Amino acid sequence: TSIAAPPSIGNCTYASVVRALADSDKIRSKSQRAVLVGSTEKSTPQETAAHDESTLKNIINVTNDSELKEAYDKGQITHHRFPENKPPVLRDRLLIGIRSVARPSFFEPSMFVRRDLMPSELEQERNARDEARKRNIEANCLKWGVRDCELIQFRGPNFRPLPSHYRNTQDKKTLLNCAPPNGSKSSQNLSLLFANCRSVRNVIDTITLLLLHRNLDILALTETWLSDADSDALLLRDLSDYFIFRSDRVDSRGGGVLIYAHSKLLPIFVSSLIIPGYECITIDIYSNSPSIHTNSLRIITVYRAPNSPLSSNLPFLDYLNLATSCQHPSLIIGSNSKPSRNYHLANWDMINNHIAMHNWTIALSNMTATEAYKYFSEFLNSILDAYVPLKTVKTSSGYPKHLSKLHDRLQQLHERAPNSDATHSLRVRFKKALKSFEIKLPKINGSPDNIPNLVFTNNLHFGHHIAQITRKARSMCNLLLRSFLTTSADILLKAYKIYIRPLLESSTIIWNPIAIGLVNQIESVQREFTRRVLGRSKLPYLTYPDRLKHFQIETLEYRRSLNDIYFLYDSLHDYVLLDTSSLYSIAPLTRSLRASHSLRIALPFVSPSSITSCATRSLTLWNSLPNQIVTMPRIPFRRLMKNSPMNVLHSSNIRM
């Protein structure tokens, strides 16, 4: 058992120091600037620059500071819409001078001067302004304000009345916070995602893209399958704004928990737990928002293995009680892989006897409905615990089906006769099969040999895959026609679209053949089924093209082409989270054409004619579409493409 001590004030100080060192360049840069907020831009850049110059000169004059005026005359104080580094001493004198006088008459209603803030300070100031606005509305006067990111109360007793637009501004602000636009988050909301990843190594690219593009605050993962040999650099990559906290399994492969926490939350490690069957990690995060009553939250990520022993439950509950006994709220997330019960081995005679012999009238006579339900649940659970065993987790569950059977037979034979010739020959057979269907992942950071293995098959070619799906689809066609006794063609075709066609269209972005024989092999399933539907419905014989028109369905080849162009649209408009750099690159034309658009694509390399992808198959069609079509919303675009069959599929390889 490994349990760390609770956090101390030193930990919080350490996190603040680390963050300050990381942002030292930004802090130094911002310490040399003052910001004038609320000055509107003019119609031209020249008018804006002249207006800013006049405003700065008036600000210097109203301060009545001779040193500031001298520095301004020498050109040491300038203005920029995009600021440059300036001495912090002059900035401080400027702020002190402007605050020592009344509000200048040339200031616009929404203008004020403050120092340049860090992103965290800017967020704190926004939250403080929201709180000041809320309190001013409650007091019905301007009683509260904000200075240096802190909430202040003005001297009374005569407070200014609220401006006419003050309440409307609050209503709009509240509406925006309740429903933030896409790509933005409310400063008081915490974005958190939990996933059971089953090996971080296999999905590290997806994790990186997810954190960079979704801007998550917390990402909690279970079943990380990491060990001490895997460094944190492997997990962080380009994620400079995140800290990681992990608890790896030490006695065997699998398991483990991991938390990615954004640096703006000031995450602090609290404790961890590693016992047989359990891995836990606990951190604290903090918020600078003054409008939130509790500015800290404890996050506990837990993974429970399916084969965890009962003896580990009590230490885990003790750890959980200790971890949640803090003053601020706690959030427990994780995966509880509790094994299911094996009802095939249940003692039904004893279960039925216990239920039949129990006097329910006496037991439930003086109970309320809630008490009776609790009593009945506890009674049934006690019977299940006594007479229904738990399913045992097989050690071969990670192997393919045929290897799992070989492994189980070898294990049974080894227990009975470990040194027999049959055991030896079966062991050799299992190892030979394992070498044919398994390859070990390359070592990462000197990881040991017992890292998780990647199982693959050498049958990943179009001929084998299409033979499999067509065989399964034909079997389903026979089963469907035997099960449905109706003669209605509409019902049979609806069942075909629900149960059979998805088998032929699974992962068509990858499994879309161009060989004429394979294209017709897939199409033959639909061709044969529609012919049999004609016979079942006692309709006259029609050719395959006429059957398609009669039943109002499309060819499978056309539907695969539609899926290609749909996927290309979704990937270019960020509807799918995928690294497409190896598929295509955006290459707009250098000269303007009528039929051109900014989302034209090009292949990153010249591929052989025998190798295709969704990009190579849809390249010509996509680049030929006009700009008003490629920029359409998703649903209208799909509807337009579906109603333009000749544009999607110029020529067909189907033998009609």
XYZ file of C-alpha atoms in Angstrom:
656
model
C 0.000 0.000 0.000
C 1.282 3.444 -0.963
C -0.540 6.403 0.618
C 0.933 9.879 0.496
C 0.407 12.593 3.087
C -2.256 15.276 2.609
C -1.181 18.569 0.996
C 0.298 21.390 3.001
C 0.628 25.122 2.565
C 4.107 24.485 1.189
C 2.670 22.513 -1.704
C 0.377 25.417 -2.654
C 3.305 27.832 -2.425
C 5.439 25.518 -4.547
C 2.770 25.361 -7.268
C 2.472 29.148 -7.297
C 6.257 29.538 -7.586
C 6.427 27.003 -10.429
C 3.689 28.806 -12.296
C 5.336 32.200 -11.731
C 8.657 30.910 -13.093
C 6.937 29.438 -16.140
C 5.216 32.771 -16.869
C 8.172 34.974 -15.946
C 8.634 36.341 -19.477
C 4.961 37.264 -19.775
C 4.965 38.835 -16.316
C 8.076 40.894 -17.116
C 6.563 42.014 -20.428
C 3.222 42.992 -18.935
C 4.858 44.799 -16.013
C 6.067 47.436 -18.493
C 2.664 48.324 -19.936
C -0.511 50.163 -19.020
C -3.773 49.510 -20.843
C -6.440 52.016 -21.854
C -9.710 50.101 -22.043
C -12.816 51.285 -23.873
C -11.283 53.514 -26.548
C -13.163 52.756 -29.778
C -11.401 52.378 -33.124
C -12.056 54.952 -35.823
C -12.936 54.361 -39.461
C -9.300 54.340 -40.675
C -5.987 53.353 -39.026
C -4.712 56.917 -39.472
C -7.696 58.385 -37.610
C -7.315 55.752 -34.872
C -3.606 56.576 -34.422
C -4.326 60.325 -34.281
C -7.112 59.782 -31.750
C -4.864 57.583 -29.565
C -2.056 60.162 -29.731
C -4.433 62.934 -28.648
C -5.847 60.807 -25.818
C -2.364 59.923 -24.525
C -1.274 63.568 -24.610
C -4.364 64.656 -22.677
C -3.777 61.912 -20.078
C -0.185 63.101 -19.559
C -1.337 66.705 -19.189
C -4.060 66.018 -16.607
C -1.585 64.206 -14.326
C 0.437 67.460 -13.865
C 3.599 65.347 -13.543
C 6.656 67.103 -14.985
C 8.708 63.904 -15.242
C 5.942 62.227 -17.250
C 5.701 65.230 -19.587
C 9.467 65.220 -20.093
C 9.472 61.484 -20.852
C 6.601 61.980 -23.300
C 8.426 64.795 -25.098
C 11.525 62.575 -25.426
C 9.447 59.771 -26.962
C 9.816 57.390 -24.011
C 6.031 57.080 -23.646
C 4.229 55.937 -26.760
C 0.951 54.250 -27.598
C 0.303 51.037 -29.526
C -2.797 49.085 -30.361
C -0.370 46.144 -30.187
C 1.915 47.170 -27.306
C 5.688 47.048 -27.137
C 7.906 46.776 -24.040
C 8.141 49.985 -22.001
C 9.832 50.826 -18.666
C 7.572 49.837 -15.724
C 8.537 52.955 -13.710
C 6.838 55.261 -16.191
C 3.801 52.998 -16.230
C 3.443 53.204 -12.439
C 3.779 57.011 -12.454
C 1.145 57.196 -15.196
C -1.320 55.043 -13.241
C -0.745 56.953 -9.987
C -1.114 60.286 -11.764
C -4.361 59.451 -13.553
C -5.874 58.030 -10.359
C -5.000 61.164 -8.366
C -7.271 63.372 -10.484
C -10.974 63.237 -11.267
C -12.274 61.521 -14.376
C -11.023 63.553 -17.394
C -13.748 65.152 -19.517
C -12.306 63.793 -22.772
C -12.716 60.163 -21.587
C -15.404 58.185 -23.359
C -18.097 56.709 -21.042
C -16.573 53.225 -21.072
C -12.885 54.221 -20.902
C -10.557 53.574 -17.966
C -6.824 52.952 -17.446
C -5.305 49.938 -15.699
C -2.099 47.940 -15.789
C -1.732 45.106 -18.306
C -2.879 41.821 -16.765
C -1.862 38.187 -17.049
C -4.554 35.807 -18.404
C -5.270 34.477 -14.905
C -5.483 38.044 -13.527
C -7.739 39.057 -16.405
C -10.061 36.171 -15.600
C -10.024 37.154 -11.920
C -10.847 40.759 -12.833
C -13.760 39.674 -15.046
C -15.170 37.560 -12.239
C -14.761 40.459 -9.802
C -16.599 42.783 -12.204
C -19.453 40.290 -12.496
C -19.695 40.176 -8.711
C -19.582 43.992 -8.470
C -22.332 44.311 -11.082
C -24.468 41.785 -9.200
C -24.068 43.634 -5.878
C -24.708 47.031 -7.476
C -27.982 45.773 -8.946
C -29.019 44.448 -5.534
C -28.148 47.830 -3.918
C -29.719 49.766 -6.853
C -26.704 52.095 -6.959
C -22.986 52.107 -7.853
C -21.721 50.989 -4.446
C -19.110 48.424 -5.531
C -16.212 48.520 -7.980
C -12.993 46.739 -8.978
C -9.403 47.869 -8.508
C -6.321 45.726 -9.151
C -8.457 42.603 -9.716
C -10.120 42.949 -6.304
C -13.647 43.885 -5.281
C -13.790 47.266 -3.462
C -16.592 49.302 -1.845
C -16.802 53.030 -2.573
C -17.045 55.596 0.218
C -20.621 56.647 0.949
C -23.135 57.690 1.742
C -23.998 59.359 -1.598
C -23.608 56.705 -4.291
C -24.202 57.362 -7.968
C -27.340 55.830 -9.532
C -27.128 52.920 -11.969
C -26.745 53.858 -15.664
C -29.711 53.074 -17.904
C -27.941 50.194 -19.693
C -26.493 48.607 -16.520
C -29.154 45.921 -15.962
C -29.327 45.020 -19.664
C -25.580 44.395 -19.682
C -25.981 41.992 -16.771
C -28.796 40.127 -18.538
C -26.679 39.656 -21.666
C -23.700 38.547 -19.596
C -25.823 35.978 -17.766
C -27.212 34.674 -21.038
C -23.740 34.234 -22.485
C -22.541 32.401 -19.384
C -25.509 30.029 -19.517
C -24.969 29.176 -23.181
C -21.391 29.902 -24.280
C -20.723 29.849 -28.018
C -18.808 27.084 -29.721
C -15.149 27.122 -28.920
C -15.516 29.220 -25.766
C -16.114 28.353 -22.133
C -17.512 30.184 -19.196
C -14.806 31.099 -16.749
C -16.735 29.397 -13.947
C -17.274 26.082 -15.795
C -14.918 23.122 -15.523
C -14.548 20.932 -18.611
C -13.752 17.350 -17.625
C -13.556 14.136 -19.646
C -13.194 10.576 -18.346
C -12.268 7.543 -20.467
C -11.098 3.960 -20.087
C -8.277 4.038 -22.622
C -6.856 0.479 -22.373
C -3.215 1.487 -22.973
C -2.178 5.124 -23.200
C 0.546 4.229 -25.699
C -1.998 3.125 -28.284
C -4.058 6.336 -28.055
C -1.439 8.960 -27.158
C -1.944 10.754 -30.508
C -5.703 10.937 -29.921
C -5.145 12.225 -26.378
C -2.821 14.969 -27.639
C -5.286 16.091 -30.308
C -8.140 15.986 -27.803
C -6.368 18.206 -25.274
C -5.106 20.671 -27.877
C -8.345 21.096 -29.844
C -11.009 20.637 -27.141
C -9.186 22.773 -24.533
C -10.069 20.429 -21.670
C -9.344 21.359 -18.060
C -9.210 17.796 -16.698
C -8.724 14.493 -18.546
C -8.946 11.400 -16.316
C -7.907 8.005 -17.717
C -8.072 4.469 -16.338
C -6.356 1.279 -17.519
C -3.320 3.236 -18.665
C -1.122 0.094 -18.725
C 1.977 2.129 -17.823
C 5.010 1.171 -15.761
C 7.957 2.941 -14.140
C 9.892 2.609 -17.407
C 7.492 4.999 -19.185
C 8.605 8.590 -18.662
C 6.326 11.599 -18.309
C 7.838 13.103 -21.472
C 6.124 10.370 -23.507
C 2.763 11.482 -22.106
C 3.218 15.272 -22.245
C 4.675 15.735 -25.747
C 3.576 19.250 -26.851
C 1.211 19.737 -23.904
C 3.182 22.459 -22.130
C 0.051 23.803 -20.379
C -0.735 20.544 -18.560
C 0.525 18.652 -15.518
C 0.181 14.878 -15.241
C -0.452 12.765 -12.147
C -0.319 8.980 -12.400
C -0.564 5.845 -10.320
C 0.757 2.755 -12.139
C 0.231 -0.892 -11.288
C 3.439 -2.461 -9.998
C 2.753 -6.181 -9.582
C 1.409 -7.057 -13.061
C 0.499 -5.597 -16.446
C -2.670 -3.561 -17.013
C -4.526 -1.205 -14.690
C -3.281 2.222 -13.674
C -4.842 5.708 -13.540
C -3.724 9.050 -14.983
C -4.924 12.665 -14.736
C -4.077 15.515 -17.132
C -4.734 18.835 -15.325
C -4.428 22.307 -16.880
C -1.852 24.560 -15.247
C -4.370 27.408 -14.775
C -6.116 25.239 -12.136
C -2.940 25.092 -9.981
C -3.212 21.303 -9.514
C -1.631 19.825 -6.381
C -0.892 16.140 -5.783
C -2.596 14.893 -2.607
C -2.142 11.132 -2.338
C -2.208 7.828 -4.204
C -3.208 4.251 -3.438
C -1.776 1.084 -5.006
C -3.066 -2.195 -3.581
C -4.015 -5.497 -5.275
C -7.010 -4.752 -7.497
C -7.095 -0.964 -6.926
C -5.224 2.090 -8.231
C -6.220 5.589 -7.105
C -4.860 9.104 -7.535
C -6.074 12.245 -5.718
C -5.372 15.880 -6.630
C -6.679 19.299 -5.611
C -7.449 22.091 -8.078
C -8.041 25.760 -7.299
C -10.031 28.637 -8.809
C -9.407 32.386 -8.615
C -13.075 33.275 -9.076
C -14.344 35.487 -6.186
C -17.965 34.692 -7.116
C -17.549 30.994 -6.313
C -17.967 30.260 -2.616
C -15.621 27.261 -2.669
C -12.527 27.943 -4.749
C -11.064 24.425 -4.575
C -12.121 20.939 -5.613
C -10.665 17.501 -4.865
C -10.638 15.030 -7.767
C -10.226 11.310 -7.054
C -9.721 8.908 -9.970
C -10.214 5.209 -9.203
C -9.762 1.965 -11.126
C -11.006 -1.351 -9.721
C -9.861 -4.502 -11.513
C -12.414 -7.256 -12.237
C -10.390 -9.799 -10.247
C -9.743 -7.569 -7.230
C -9.751 -9.571 -3.966
C -12.337 -8.914 -1.279
C -9.535 -8.197 1.198
C -8.712 -4.985 -0.721
C -12.181 -3.476 -0.308
C -11.687 -2.355 3.299
C -8.333 -0.553 2.701
C -9.866 1.123 -0.351
C -12.881 2.366 1.627
C -10.583 3.646 4.382
C -8.539 5.532 1.796
C -11.699 6.960 0.236
C -12.995 8.154 3.617
C -9.661 9.825 4.367
C -9.436 11.446 0.930
C -12.967 12.879 1.078
C -12.683 14.171 4.660
C -11.620 17.626 3.479
C -13.452 20.932 3.777
C -13.918 21.490 0.041
C -16.072 19.291 -2.251
C -14.762 16.017 -3.700
C -15.424 14.455 -7.102
C -14.894 10.685 -7.502
C -14.563 9.360 -11.048
C -13.368 6.012 -12.275
C -14.087 2.545 -13.571
C -15.546 -0.126 -11.290
C -15.007 -3.366 -13.229
C -16.908 -5.628 -10.879
C -17.177 -9.211 -12.211
C -20.629 -10.481 -13.139
C -22.257 -13.610 -11.706
C -22.271 -17.011 -13.372
C -25.958 -17.953 -13.301
C -25.254 -21.216 -15.153
C -23.637 -22.541 -11.947
C -26.305 -21.175 -9.574
C -27.954 -23.525 -7.049
C -31.559 -22.869 -8.081
C -33.015 -25.480 -5.720
C -31.628 -23.713 -2.659
C -32.670 -20.305 -4.001
C -36.263 -21.448 -4.616
C -36.442 -23.134 -1.199
C -35.320 -19.975 0.604
C -37.871 -17.832 -1.228
C -40.732 -20.342 -0.739
C -40.043 -20.969 2.963
C -39.816 -17.271 3.850
C -42.897 -15.834 5.580
C -43.359 -12.597 3.652
C -46.578 -11.633 5.428
C -44.938 -11.439 8.838
C -41.716 -9.919 7.490
C -43.379 -7.036 5.620
C -46.449 -6.428 7.792
C -45.132 -3.466 9.817
C -42.911 -1.871 7.149
C -43.377 1.147 4.930
C -42.904 0.838 1.182
C -39.313 2.094 1.407
C -38.423 -0.259 4.262
C -40.051 -3.209 2.469
C -38.076 -2.504 -0.703
C -34.816 -2.284 1.262
C -35.604 -5.526 3.120
C -36.449 -7.368 -0.109
C -33.273 -6.113 -1.858
C -31.025 -7.173 1.033
C -32.734 -10.586 1.160
C -32.193 -11.240 -2.554
C -28.595 -9.987 -2.467
C -27.780 -12.323 0.429
C -29.178 -15.281 -1.540
C -27.195 -14.310 -4.638
C -23.990 -14.017 -2.607
C -24.573 -17.464 -1.115
C -25.711 -19.518 -4.120
C -24.597 -17.726 -7.319
C -20.804 -17.716 -7.858
C -18.919 -14.910 -9.565
C -17.506 -15.397 -13.038
C -13.776 -16.021 -13.028
C -11.718 -13.836 -15.314
C -9.832 -16.001 -17.806
C -6.157 -15.255 -18.287
C -6.610 -15.789 -22.036
C -9.347 -13.175 -22.440
C -7.011 -10.850 -24.352
C -6.247 -13.418 -27.067
C -8.247 -14.104 -30.257
C -10.917 -16.790 -30.000
C -8.889 -19.688 -31.448
C -5.837 -18.782 -29.332
C -8.032 -18.507 -26.239
C -9.314 -22.054 -26.793
C -5.773 -23.371 -27.274
C -4.610 -21.558 -24.140
C -7.444 -22.981 -22.017
C -6.820 -26.528 -23.266
C -3.104 -26.147 -22.575
C -3.783 -24.862 -19.054
C -6.132 -27.763 -18.248
C -3.705 -30.324 -19.641
C -0.793 -28.761 -17.772
C -2.670 -29.086 -14.456
C -3.313 -32.807 -15.040
C -0.069 -33.925 -16.687
C 2.518 -31.157 -16.902
C 5.339 -33.373 -18.257
C 3.394 -35.490 -20.753
C 4.083 -35.552 -24.491
C 0.578 -34.243 -25.198
C 1.221 -31.192 -23.017
C 4.557 -30.554 -24.716
C 3.118 -30.847 -28.255
C 0.151 -28.603 -27.379
C 2.519 -26.021 -25.892
C 4.576 -26.010 -29.101
C 1.378 -25.677 -31.135
C 0.193 -22.736 -29.022
C 3.525 -20.901 -29.296
C 3.583 -21.401 -33.063
C 0.052 -20.015 -33.394
C 0.947 -17.116 -31.117
C 3.920 -16.133 -33.283
C 1.737 -16.115 -36.388
C -0.923 -13.814 -34.947
C 0.908 -11.606 -32.470
C 3.608 -8.964 -32.699
C 5.122 -7.143 -29.754
C 5.122 -3.377 -29.623
C 8.530 -1.706 -29.956
C 10.178 -0.822 -26.695
C 9.534 2.709 -25.454
C 12.016 4.295 -23.037
C 13.543 0.911 -22.250
C 10.272 -0.712 -21.247
C 10.502 -4.393 -20.245
C 9.415 -7.347 -22.353
C 6.100 -7.846 -20.532
C 4.455 -4.771 -22.071
C 1.009 -5.243 -23.641
C 1.054 -6.922 -27.038
C -0.647 -5.768 -30.215
C -2.595 -8.560 -31.884
C -2.904 -8.453 -35.665
C -3.861 -10.768 -38.509
C -2.265 -11.232 -41.918
C -5.701 -11.391 -43.597
C -6.239 -7.627 -43.742
C -6.733 -7.488 -47.520
C -9.813 -6.598 -49.531
C -10.500 -10.054 -50.927
C -10.608 -11.752 -47.532
C -12.632 -8.975 -45.874
C -15.224 -8.727 -48.645
C -15.611 -12.501 -48.751
C -16.323 -12.432 -45.010
C -18.927 -9.649 -45.071
C -20.727 -10.990 -48.156
C -20.881 -14.476 -46.657
C -22.332 -13.092 -43.440
C -24.772 -10.855 -45.348
C -26.030 -13.783 -47.473
C -26.556 -15.824 -44.330
C -28.568 -12.959 -42.839
C -30.620 -12.707 -46.052
C -31.576 -16.372 -45.804
C -32.418 -16.012 -42.113
C -34.504 -12.899 -42.752
C -36.547 -14.485 -45.556
C -37.176 -17.563 -43.414
C -38.182 -15.493 -40.374
C -40.451 -12.973 -42.155
C -43.469 -14.729 -43.669
C -44.887 -11.519 -45.127
C -45.221 -10.951 -48.868
C -44.948 -7.155 -48.539
C -41.936 -5.858 -50.430
C -41.849 -2.684 -48.297
C -41.467 -4.637 -45.045
C -38.776 -6.913 -46.485
C -36.796 -3.961 -47.842
C -37.016 -2.117 -44.510
C -35.667 -5.217 -42.767
C -32.888 -5.413 -45.382
C -31.878 -1.790 -44.736
C -31.836 -2.355 -40.971
C -30.194 -5.780 -40.626
C -28.248 -6.564 -43.826
C -27.060 -3.410 -45.573
C -25.121 -2.132 -42.492
C -23.030 -5.341 -42.652
C -21.933 -4.410 -46.172
C -21.316 -0.727 -45.346
C -19.340 -1.031 -42.121
C -16.134 1.077 -42.280
C -16.572 1.785 -45.996
C -14.181 4.733 -45.688
C -11.439 2.086 -45.472
C -13.036 -0.971 -47.110
C -14.056 0.596 -50.437
C -12.634 -1.571 -53.245
C -11.892 -0.379 -56.782
C -11.388 -3.823 -58.357
C -14.342 -4.622 -60.632
C -14.675 -8.160 -59.287
C -14.843 -7.058 -55.654
C -17.292 -4.238 -56.435
C -19.648 -6.697 -58.125
C -19.165 -9.257 -55.337
C -20.566 -6.771 -52.806
C -23.326 -5.637 -55.161
C -24.408 -9.234 -55.815
C -25.884 -9.454 -52.296
C -28.335 -6.629 -52.967
C -28.950 -7.850 -56.537
C -29.904 -11.332 -55.323
C -32.008 -10.098 -52.394
C -34.103 -7.745 -54.561
C -34.682 -10.600 -57.027
C -35.929 -12.852 -54.219
C -38.179 -10.065 -52.926
C -39.808 -9.904 -56.368
C -40.523 -13.627 -56.195
C -41.847 -13.447 -52.637
C -44.158 -10.532 -53.533
C -45.331 -12.274 -56.767
C -44.223 -9.325 -58.895
C -43.110 -9.680 -62.528
C -39.387 -10.073 -63.200
C -37.391 -6.874 -63.581
C -33.744 -6.265 -64.403
C -31.486 -5.007 -61.623
C -31.561 -1.319 -62.748
C -35.360 -1.507 -63.012
C -35.569 -3.130 -59.575
C -33.561 -0.256 -58.081
C -35.960 2.281 -59.605
C -39.017 0.261 -58.549
C -37.865 -0.147 -54.933
C -36.300 3.368 -54.841
C -32.914 2.253 -53.500
C -29.366 3.103 -54.587
C -26.501 0.852 -55.564
C -24.036 0.018 -52.806
C -21.215 1.470 -54.919
C -22.999 4.828 -55.066
C -23.611 4.798 -51.309
C -19.901 4.131 -50.662
C -18.996 7.112 -52.843
C -21.441 9.225 -50.849
C -19.794 8.137 -47.594
C -16.399 9.159 -49.004
C -17.516 12.688 -49.828
C -19.390 12.951 -46.505
C -16.242 11.976 -44.590
C -14.125 14.440 -46.575
C -16.559 17.253 -45.745
C -16.676 16.297 -42.041
C -12.883 16.127 -41.709
C -12.352 19.485 -43.425
C -15.005 21.157 -41.238
C -13.696 19.605 -37.970
C -16.698 17.350 -37.365
C -14.308 14.428 -36.782
C -11.219 14.489 -34.566
C -8.599 12.903 -36.824
C -5.088 13.653 -38.021
C -5.547 13.749 -41.810
C -2.046 14.954 -42.701
C -1.214 11.565 -44.244
C -4.445 11.539 -46.309
C -4.512 15.025 -47.817
C -3.402 18.624 -47.349
C -5.322 21.844 -47.967
C -3.886 23.480 -51.097
C -5.892 26.492 -52.373
C -5.032 27.833 -55.811
C -2.606 30.743 -56.022
C -4.811 32.391 -58.661
C -8.531 32.977 -58.418
C -10.900 30.916 -60.563
C -14.667 30.932 -60.777
C -15.025 27.280 -59.720
C -12.287 27.424 -57.082
C -12.631 27.488 -53.303
C -10.301 27.813 -50.311
C -10.808 24.175 -49.200
C -9.208 22.548 -52.232
C -7.113 19.528 -51.273
C -4.018 17.827 -52.640
C -2.381 14.489 -51.930
C 0.772 14.676 -49.772
C 2.427 12.009 -51.944
C 1.912 10.193 -55.229
C 0.250 6.860 -54.463
C 0.231 3.821 -56.773
C -2.902 3.279 -58.828
C -3.616 0.071 -56.891
C -3.785 1.936 -53.554
C -6.692 4.271 -52.857
C -8.136 6.252 -49.977
C -11.225 8.379 -49.501
C -9.120 11.400 -50.521
C -7.911 9.874 -53.804
C -11.413 8.653 -54.660
C -13.106 12.005 -53.946
C -10.317 14.448 -54.873
C -11.617 15.378 -58.333
C -15.227 15.757 -57.211
C -14.372 17.850 -54.133
C -12.061 20.257 -55.976
C -14.664 20.751 -58.731
C -17.427 21.828 -56.343
C -18.178 25.576 -56.170
C -17.480 27.555 -53.031
C -21.154 27.981 -52.073
C -21.529 24.181 -51.885
C -18.407 23.292 -49.853
C -19.264 26.012 -47.328
C -22.877 24.882 -46.892
C -24.040 23.542 -43.495
C -23.681 19.827 -42.963
C -27.292 18.651 -43.483
C -27.990 20.734 -46.642
C -24.661 19.580 -48.104
C -25.528 15.911 -47.585
C -29.006 16.415 -48.997
C -27.595 18.103 -52.109
C -24.996 15.387 -52.701
C -27.571 12.621 -52.281
C -29.817 14.259 -54.884
C -26.947 14.531 -57.420
C -26.016 10.912 -58.251
C -24.267 11.757 -61.538
C -21.966 14.236 -59.776
C -20.979 11.807 -57.007
C -20.400 8.743 -59.222
C -19.519 9.597 -62.835
C -18.984 5.996 -63.987
C -19.898 2.657 -62.435
C -18.033 -0.663 -62.334
C -21.194 -2.683 -61.715
C -22.212 -5.216 -64.324
C -25.929 -4.545 -64.706
